[in-house]
Coordinates of C-alpha atoms and ligand atoms in Angstrom, one line a residue:
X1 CA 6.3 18.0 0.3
X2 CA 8.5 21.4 0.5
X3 CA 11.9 22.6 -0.1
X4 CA 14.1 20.5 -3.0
X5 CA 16.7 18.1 -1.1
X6 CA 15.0 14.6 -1.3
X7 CA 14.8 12.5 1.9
X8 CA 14.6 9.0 2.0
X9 CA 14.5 6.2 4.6
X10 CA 13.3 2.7 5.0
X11 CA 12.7 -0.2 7.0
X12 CA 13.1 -3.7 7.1
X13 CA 9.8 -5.4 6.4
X14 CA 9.9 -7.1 10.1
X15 CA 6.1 -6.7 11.2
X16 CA 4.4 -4.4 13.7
X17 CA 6.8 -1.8 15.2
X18 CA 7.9 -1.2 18.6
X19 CA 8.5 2.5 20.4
X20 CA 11.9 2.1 20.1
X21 CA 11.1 2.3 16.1
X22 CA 8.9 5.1 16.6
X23 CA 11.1 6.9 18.5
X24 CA 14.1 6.3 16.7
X25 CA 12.8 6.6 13.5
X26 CA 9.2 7.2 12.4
X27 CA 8.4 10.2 14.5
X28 CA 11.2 11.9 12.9
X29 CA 10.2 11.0 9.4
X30 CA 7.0 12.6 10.2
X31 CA 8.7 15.4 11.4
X32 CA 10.3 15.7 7.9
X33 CA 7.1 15.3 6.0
X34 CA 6.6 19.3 5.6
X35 CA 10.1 20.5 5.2
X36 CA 11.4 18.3 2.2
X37 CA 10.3 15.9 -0.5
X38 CA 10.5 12.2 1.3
X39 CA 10.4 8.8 0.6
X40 CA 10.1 5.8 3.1
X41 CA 9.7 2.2 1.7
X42 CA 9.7 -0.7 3.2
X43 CA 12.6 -2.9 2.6
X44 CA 11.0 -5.9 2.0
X45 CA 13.6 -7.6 -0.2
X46 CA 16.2 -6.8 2.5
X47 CA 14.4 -8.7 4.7
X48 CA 15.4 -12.2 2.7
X49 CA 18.7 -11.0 3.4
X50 CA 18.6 -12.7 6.6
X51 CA 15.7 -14.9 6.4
X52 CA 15.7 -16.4 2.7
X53 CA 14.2 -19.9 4.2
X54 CA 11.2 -18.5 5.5
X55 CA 9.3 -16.0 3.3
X56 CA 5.9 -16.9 4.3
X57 CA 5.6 -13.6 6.5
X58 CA 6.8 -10.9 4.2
X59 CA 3.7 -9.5 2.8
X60 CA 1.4 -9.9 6.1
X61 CA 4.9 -8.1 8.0
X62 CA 4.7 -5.3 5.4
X63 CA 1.4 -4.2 6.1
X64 CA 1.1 -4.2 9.4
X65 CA 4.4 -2.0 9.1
X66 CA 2.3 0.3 6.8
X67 CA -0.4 0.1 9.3
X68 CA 1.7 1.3 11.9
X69 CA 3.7 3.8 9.8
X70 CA 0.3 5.7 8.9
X71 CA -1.4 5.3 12.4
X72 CA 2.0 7.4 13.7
X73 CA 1.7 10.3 11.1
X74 CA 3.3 9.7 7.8
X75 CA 0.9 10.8 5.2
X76 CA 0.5 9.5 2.0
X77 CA -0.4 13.2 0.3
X78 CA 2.5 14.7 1.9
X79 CA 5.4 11.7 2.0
X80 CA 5.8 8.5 -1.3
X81 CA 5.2 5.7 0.6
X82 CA 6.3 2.7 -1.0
X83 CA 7.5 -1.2 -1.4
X84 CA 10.9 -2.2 -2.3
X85 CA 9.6 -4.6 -4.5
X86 CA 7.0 -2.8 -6.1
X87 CA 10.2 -0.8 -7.8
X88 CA 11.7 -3.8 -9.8
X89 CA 14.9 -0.9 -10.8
X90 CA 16.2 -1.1 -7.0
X91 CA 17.3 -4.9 -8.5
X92 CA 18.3 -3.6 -12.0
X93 CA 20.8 -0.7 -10.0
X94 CA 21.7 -3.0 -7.6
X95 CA 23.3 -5.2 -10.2
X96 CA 24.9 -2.3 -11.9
X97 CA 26.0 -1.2 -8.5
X98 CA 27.7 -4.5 -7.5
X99 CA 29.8 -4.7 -10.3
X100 CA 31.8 -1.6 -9.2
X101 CA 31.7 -2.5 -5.3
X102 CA 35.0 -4.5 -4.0
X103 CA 34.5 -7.3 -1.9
X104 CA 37.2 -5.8 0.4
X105 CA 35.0 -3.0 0.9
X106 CA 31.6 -5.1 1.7
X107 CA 33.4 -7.9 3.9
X108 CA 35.0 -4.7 6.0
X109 CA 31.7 -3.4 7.1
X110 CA 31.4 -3.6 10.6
X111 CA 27.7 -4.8 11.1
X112 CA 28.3 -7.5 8.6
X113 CA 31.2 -9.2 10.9
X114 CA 29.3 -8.6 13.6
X115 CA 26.0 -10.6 12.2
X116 CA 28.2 -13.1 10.9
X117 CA 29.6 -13.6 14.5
X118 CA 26.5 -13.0 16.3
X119 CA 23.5 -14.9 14.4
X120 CA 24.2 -18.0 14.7
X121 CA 20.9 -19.5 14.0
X122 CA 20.8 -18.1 10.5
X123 CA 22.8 -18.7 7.2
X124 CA 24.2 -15.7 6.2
X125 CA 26.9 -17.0 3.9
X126 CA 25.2 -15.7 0.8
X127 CA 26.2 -13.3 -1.8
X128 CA 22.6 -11.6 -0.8
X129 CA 24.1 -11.3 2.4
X130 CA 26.9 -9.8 1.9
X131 CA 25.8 -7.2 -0.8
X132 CA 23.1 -5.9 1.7
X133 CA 24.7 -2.4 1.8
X134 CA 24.8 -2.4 -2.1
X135 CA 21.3 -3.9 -2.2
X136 CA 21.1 -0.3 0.5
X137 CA 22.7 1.6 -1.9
X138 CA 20.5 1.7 -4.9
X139 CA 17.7 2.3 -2.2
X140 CA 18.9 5.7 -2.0
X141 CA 20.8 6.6 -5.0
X142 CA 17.6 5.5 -7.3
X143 CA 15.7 8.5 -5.9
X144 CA 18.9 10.4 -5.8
X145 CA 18.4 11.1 -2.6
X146 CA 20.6 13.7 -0.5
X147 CA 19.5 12.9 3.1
X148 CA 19.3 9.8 5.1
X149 CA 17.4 9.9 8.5
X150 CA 19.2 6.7 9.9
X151 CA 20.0 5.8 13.5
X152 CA 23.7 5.6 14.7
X153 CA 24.1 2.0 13.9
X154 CA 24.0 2.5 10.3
X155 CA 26.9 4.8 10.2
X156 CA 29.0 2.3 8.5
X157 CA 26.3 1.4 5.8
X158 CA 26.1 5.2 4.8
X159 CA 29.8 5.7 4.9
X160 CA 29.7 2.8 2.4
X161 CA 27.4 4.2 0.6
X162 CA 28.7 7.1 -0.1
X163 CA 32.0 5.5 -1.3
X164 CA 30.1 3.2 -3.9
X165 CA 28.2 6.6 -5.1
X166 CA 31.5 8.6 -5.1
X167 CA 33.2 5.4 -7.4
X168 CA 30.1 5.4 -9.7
X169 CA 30.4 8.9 -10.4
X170 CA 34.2 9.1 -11.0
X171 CA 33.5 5.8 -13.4
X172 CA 30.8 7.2 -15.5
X173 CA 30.1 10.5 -14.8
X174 CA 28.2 12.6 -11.9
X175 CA 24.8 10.9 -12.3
X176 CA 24.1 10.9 -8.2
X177 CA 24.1 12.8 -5.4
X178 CA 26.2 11.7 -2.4
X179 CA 24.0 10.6 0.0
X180 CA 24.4 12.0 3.5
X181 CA 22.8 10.6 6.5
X182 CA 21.0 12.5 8.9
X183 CA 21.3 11.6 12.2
X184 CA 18.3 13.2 14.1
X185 CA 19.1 13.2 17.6
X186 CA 17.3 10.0 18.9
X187 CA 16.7 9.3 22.7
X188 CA 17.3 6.6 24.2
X189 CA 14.8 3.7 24.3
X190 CA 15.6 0.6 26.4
X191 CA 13.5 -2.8 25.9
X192 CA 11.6 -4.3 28.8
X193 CA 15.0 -5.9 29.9
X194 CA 17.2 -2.0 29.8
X195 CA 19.5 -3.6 26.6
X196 CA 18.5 -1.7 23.6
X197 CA 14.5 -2.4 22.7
X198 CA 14.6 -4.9 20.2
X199 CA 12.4 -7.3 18.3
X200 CA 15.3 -10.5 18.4
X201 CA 16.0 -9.4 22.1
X202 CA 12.4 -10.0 22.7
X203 CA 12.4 -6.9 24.9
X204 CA 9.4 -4.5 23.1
X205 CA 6.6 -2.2 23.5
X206 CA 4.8 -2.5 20.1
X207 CA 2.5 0.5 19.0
X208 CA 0.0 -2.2 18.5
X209 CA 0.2 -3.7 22.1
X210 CA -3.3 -3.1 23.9
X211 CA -4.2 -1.8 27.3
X212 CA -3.7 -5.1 29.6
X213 CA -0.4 -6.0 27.7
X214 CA 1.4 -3.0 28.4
X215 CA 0.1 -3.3 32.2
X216 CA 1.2 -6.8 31.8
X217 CA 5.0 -5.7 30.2
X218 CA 5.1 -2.8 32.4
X219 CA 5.7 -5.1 35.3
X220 CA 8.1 -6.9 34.0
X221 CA 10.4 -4.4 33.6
X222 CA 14.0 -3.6 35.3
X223 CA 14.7 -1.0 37.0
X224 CA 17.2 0.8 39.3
X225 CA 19.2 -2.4 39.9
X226 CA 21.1 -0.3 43.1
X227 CA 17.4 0.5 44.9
X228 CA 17.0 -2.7 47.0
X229 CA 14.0 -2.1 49.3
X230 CA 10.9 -0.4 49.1
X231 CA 12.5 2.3 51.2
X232 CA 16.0 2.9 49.6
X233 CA 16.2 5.6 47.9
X234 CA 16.0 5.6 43.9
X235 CA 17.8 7.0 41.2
X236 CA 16.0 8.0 38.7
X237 CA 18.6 8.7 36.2
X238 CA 19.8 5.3 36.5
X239 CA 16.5 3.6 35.7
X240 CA 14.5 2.2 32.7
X241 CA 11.0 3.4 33.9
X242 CA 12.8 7.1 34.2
X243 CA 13.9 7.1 30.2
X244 CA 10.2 5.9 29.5
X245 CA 8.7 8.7 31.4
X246 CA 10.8 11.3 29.3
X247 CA 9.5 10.3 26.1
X248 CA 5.6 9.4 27.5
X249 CA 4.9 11.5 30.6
X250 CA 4.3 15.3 31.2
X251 CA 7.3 17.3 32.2
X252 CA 4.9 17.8 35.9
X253 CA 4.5 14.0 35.9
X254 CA 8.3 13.5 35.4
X255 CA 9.3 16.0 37.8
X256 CA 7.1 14.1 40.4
X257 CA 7.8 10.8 40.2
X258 CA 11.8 11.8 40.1
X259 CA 11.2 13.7 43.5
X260 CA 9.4 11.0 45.0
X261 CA 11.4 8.6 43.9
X262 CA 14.7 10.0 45.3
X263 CA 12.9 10.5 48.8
X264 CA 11.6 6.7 48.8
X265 CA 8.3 8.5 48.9
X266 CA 7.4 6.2 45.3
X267 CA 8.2 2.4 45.1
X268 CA 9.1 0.9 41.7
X269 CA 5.3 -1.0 42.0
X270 CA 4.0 2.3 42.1
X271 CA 5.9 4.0 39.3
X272 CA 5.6 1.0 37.3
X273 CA 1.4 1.3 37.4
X274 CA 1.6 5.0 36.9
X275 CA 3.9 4.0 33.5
X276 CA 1.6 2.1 32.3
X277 CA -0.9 4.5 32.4
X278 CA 1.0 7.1 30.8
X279 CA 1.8 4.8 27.7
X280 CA -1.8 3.1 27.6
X281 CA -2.6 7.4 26.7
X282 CA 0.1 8.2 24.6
X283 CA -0.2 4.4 22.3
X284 CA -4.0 4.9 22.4
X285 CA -5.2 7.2 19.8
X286 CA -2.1 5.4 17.4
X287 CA -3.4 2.1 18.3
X288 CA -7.0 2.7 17.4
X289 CA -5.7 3.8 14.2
X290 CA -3.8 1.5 13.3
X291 CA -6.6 -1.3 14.5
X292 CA -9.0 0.1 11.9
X293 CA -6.1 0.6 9.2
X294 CA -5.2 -3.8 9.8
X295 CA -8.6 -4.4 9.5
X296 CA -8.7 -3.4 5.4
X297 CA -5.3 -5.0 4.0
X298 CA -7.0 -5.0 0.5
X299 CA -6.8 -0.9 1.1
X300 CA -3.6 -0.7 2.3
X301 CA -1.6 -2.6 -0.9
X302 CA -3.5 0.1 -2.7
X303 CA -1.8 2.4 -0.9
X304 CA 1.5 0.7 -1.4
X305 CA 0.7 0.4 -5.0
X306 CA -0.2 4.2 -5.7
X307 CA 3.1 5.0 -3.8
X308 CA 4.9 2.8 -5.9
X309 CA 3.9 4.1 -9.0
X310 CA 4.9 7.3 -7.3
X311 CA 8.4 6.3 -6.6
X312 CA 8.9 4.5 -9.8
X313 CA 8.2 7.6 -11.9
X314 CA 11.2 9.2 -10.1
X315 CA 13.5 5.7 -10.7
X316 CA 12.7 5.3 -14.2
X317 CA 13.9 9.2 -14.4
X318 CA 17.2 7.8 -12.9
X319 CA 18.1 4.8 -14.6
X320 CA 17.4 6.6 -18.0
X321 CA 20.1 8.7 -16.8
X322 CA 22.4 5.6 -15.4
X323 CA 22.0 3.9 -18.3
X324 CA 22.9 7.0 -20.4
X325 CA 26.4 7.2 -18.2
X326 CA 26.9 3.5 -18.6
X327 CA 26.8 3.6 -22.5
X328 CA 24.1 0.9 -22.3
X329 CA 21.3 3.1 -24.0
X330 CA 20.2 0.8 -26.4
X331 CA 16.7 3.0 -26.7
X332 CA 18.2 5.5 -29.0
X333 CA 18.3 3.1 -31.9
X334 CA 21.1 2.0 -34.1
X335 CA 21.6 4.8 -36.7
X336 CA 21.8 7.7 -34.0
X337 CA 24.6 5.4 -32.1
Ligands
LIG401 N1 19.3 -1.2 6.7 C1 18.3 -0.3 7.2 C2 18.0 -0.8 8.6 O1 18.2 -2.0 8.9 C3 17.0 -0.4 6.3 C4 17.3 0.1 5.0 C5 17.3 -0.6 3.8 C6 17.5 1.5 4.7 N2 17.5 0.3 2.7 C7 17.6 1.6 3.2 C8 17.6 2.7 5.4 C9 17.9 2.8 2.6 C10 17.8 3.9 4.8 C11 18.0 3.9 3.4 O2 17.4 -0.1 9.4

């Protein structure tokens, strides 16, 4: 909690987080923490963007985010932790905010056609659907937020973003801040199967995975696909278990195993069990955290709810002023009109 320019990031509510979450995201947030004012929800409501038919999850997936989020570092004194829902004026701007955004403008973003073509299992042709960047929108602009920690792919959703802020401002008057996202640099973090580590792909290292599971995914994963035999030699730049040890292993450890992996003095068996080890030490000390966090969930929608009243005093602040722009004060009473 330092410095003025307000930071804020979320998550969809999808369950326990994997390391390419914490990597990509959450260890930067908690990087932030000390330098600005933040505010990291959980995007629970986005979550029935995709998955409307089955809601049974959504709670249970929220706090073992929240569980996971706290065991890496955020910190509830220093960062508003919150719930999407638990601020009903993300709905009330949304709806203001939709009746300024063209359709052109929401059926043009990128990750939208892509869905579309891509999830085939899902029905996505819903007006929820397709306002998910809008439904994004008031997510930031509600705490008039000026920096986004996002990954890359949601360049588009920002870009969007800002154009919806910039046409609500030249509408009504400069209420909001345009948002800018803030692309920490992010390494790369491979599932299991070397595509990008993802929960659909089914390709993750969860925070919350224990001791024998990481052996157990450890082994199944790919690596240099050009090092054939035991005594070819590898490439270590060119293999999975190689980006792991960067963000895991000591800078000694790394600098071994790439030697002895270029002379064939390491097989991939090898370098797979001395993986596992590495990430059984790093996960440990955030998984035993996060075990004893699960085991209260009564505490932890406390949490959610003290954050959320935290987050809502700053919201109400803003749609006083939104309202204000929009004409649609009606609190100031007839005679002063
Ligand atoms: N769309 C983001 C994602 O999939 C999640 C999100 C929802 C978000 N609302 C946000 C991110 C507001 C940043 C700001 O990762």
């Amino acid at each position: 909690m330092a410095g003025d320019k307000i930071v804020l990031s979320g998550m969809r509510a999808t369950g326990k987080i994997h390391l390419g979450n914490y990597f990509g995201a959450v260890k930067n947030w908690v990087d932030l923490q000390d330098r600005y004012d933040c505010y990291y929800f959980i995007a629970d409501w986005h979550a029935l963007t995709t998955d409307y038919s089955n809601t049974s999850d959504i709670v249970d997936n929220a706090l073992e985010m929240l569980a996971d989020w706290l065991a890496s570092g955020l910190d509830v004194e220093k960062s508003v932790v919150f719930l999407q829902s638990m601020v009903p004026e993300h709905a009330e701007l949304h709806l203001l905010l939709s009746m300024i955004t063209p359709l052109g403008w929401l059926e043009r973003v990128p990750t939208y056609k892509e869905q579309i073509r891509e999830l085939n299992n899902r029905d996505l042709s819903t007006y929820g659907f397709l306002g998910y960047p809008v439904l994004q929108t008031a997510d930031i602009v509600l705490y008039r937020a000026d920096l986004v920690p996002v990954g890359e792919d949601q360049a588009s959703h920002l870009e969007l973003s800002r154009e919806i802020t910039r046409r609500f401002n030249s509408q009504y008057g400069h209420v909001f801040p345009e948002p800018q996202a803030f692309f920490t640099p992010t390494p790369r973090v491979p599932g299991l199967d070397g595509r990008k580590m993802s929960k659909s792909y089914d390709n993750t290292i969860d925070l919350a995975d224990s001791p024998d599971e990481i052996r157990r995914k450890c082994k199944t994963m790919f690596t240099d696909p050009t090092r054939l035999r035991r005594t070819d030699a590898g490439h270590p730049d060119a293999c999975n278990l190689y980006d792991f040890h960067r963000l895991v292993s000591p800078q000694e450890v790394q600098d071994q195993v790439a030697r002895q992996c270029r002379l064939a003095q390491i097989g991939c068996v090898d370098d797979k069990k001395l993986l596992a080890d590495r990430l059984i030490e790093f996960l440990e000390p955030i998984r035993r955290r996060r075990e004893e966090l699960i085991q209260d969930k009564g505490q932890l929608l406390e949490i959610l709810r003290a954050g959320s009243e935290r987050a809502r005093s700053r919201a109400t602040e803003t749609m006083r002023q939104v309202r204000s722009a929009m004409a649609l004060d009606y609190s100031r009473g007839w005679g002063s009109v």
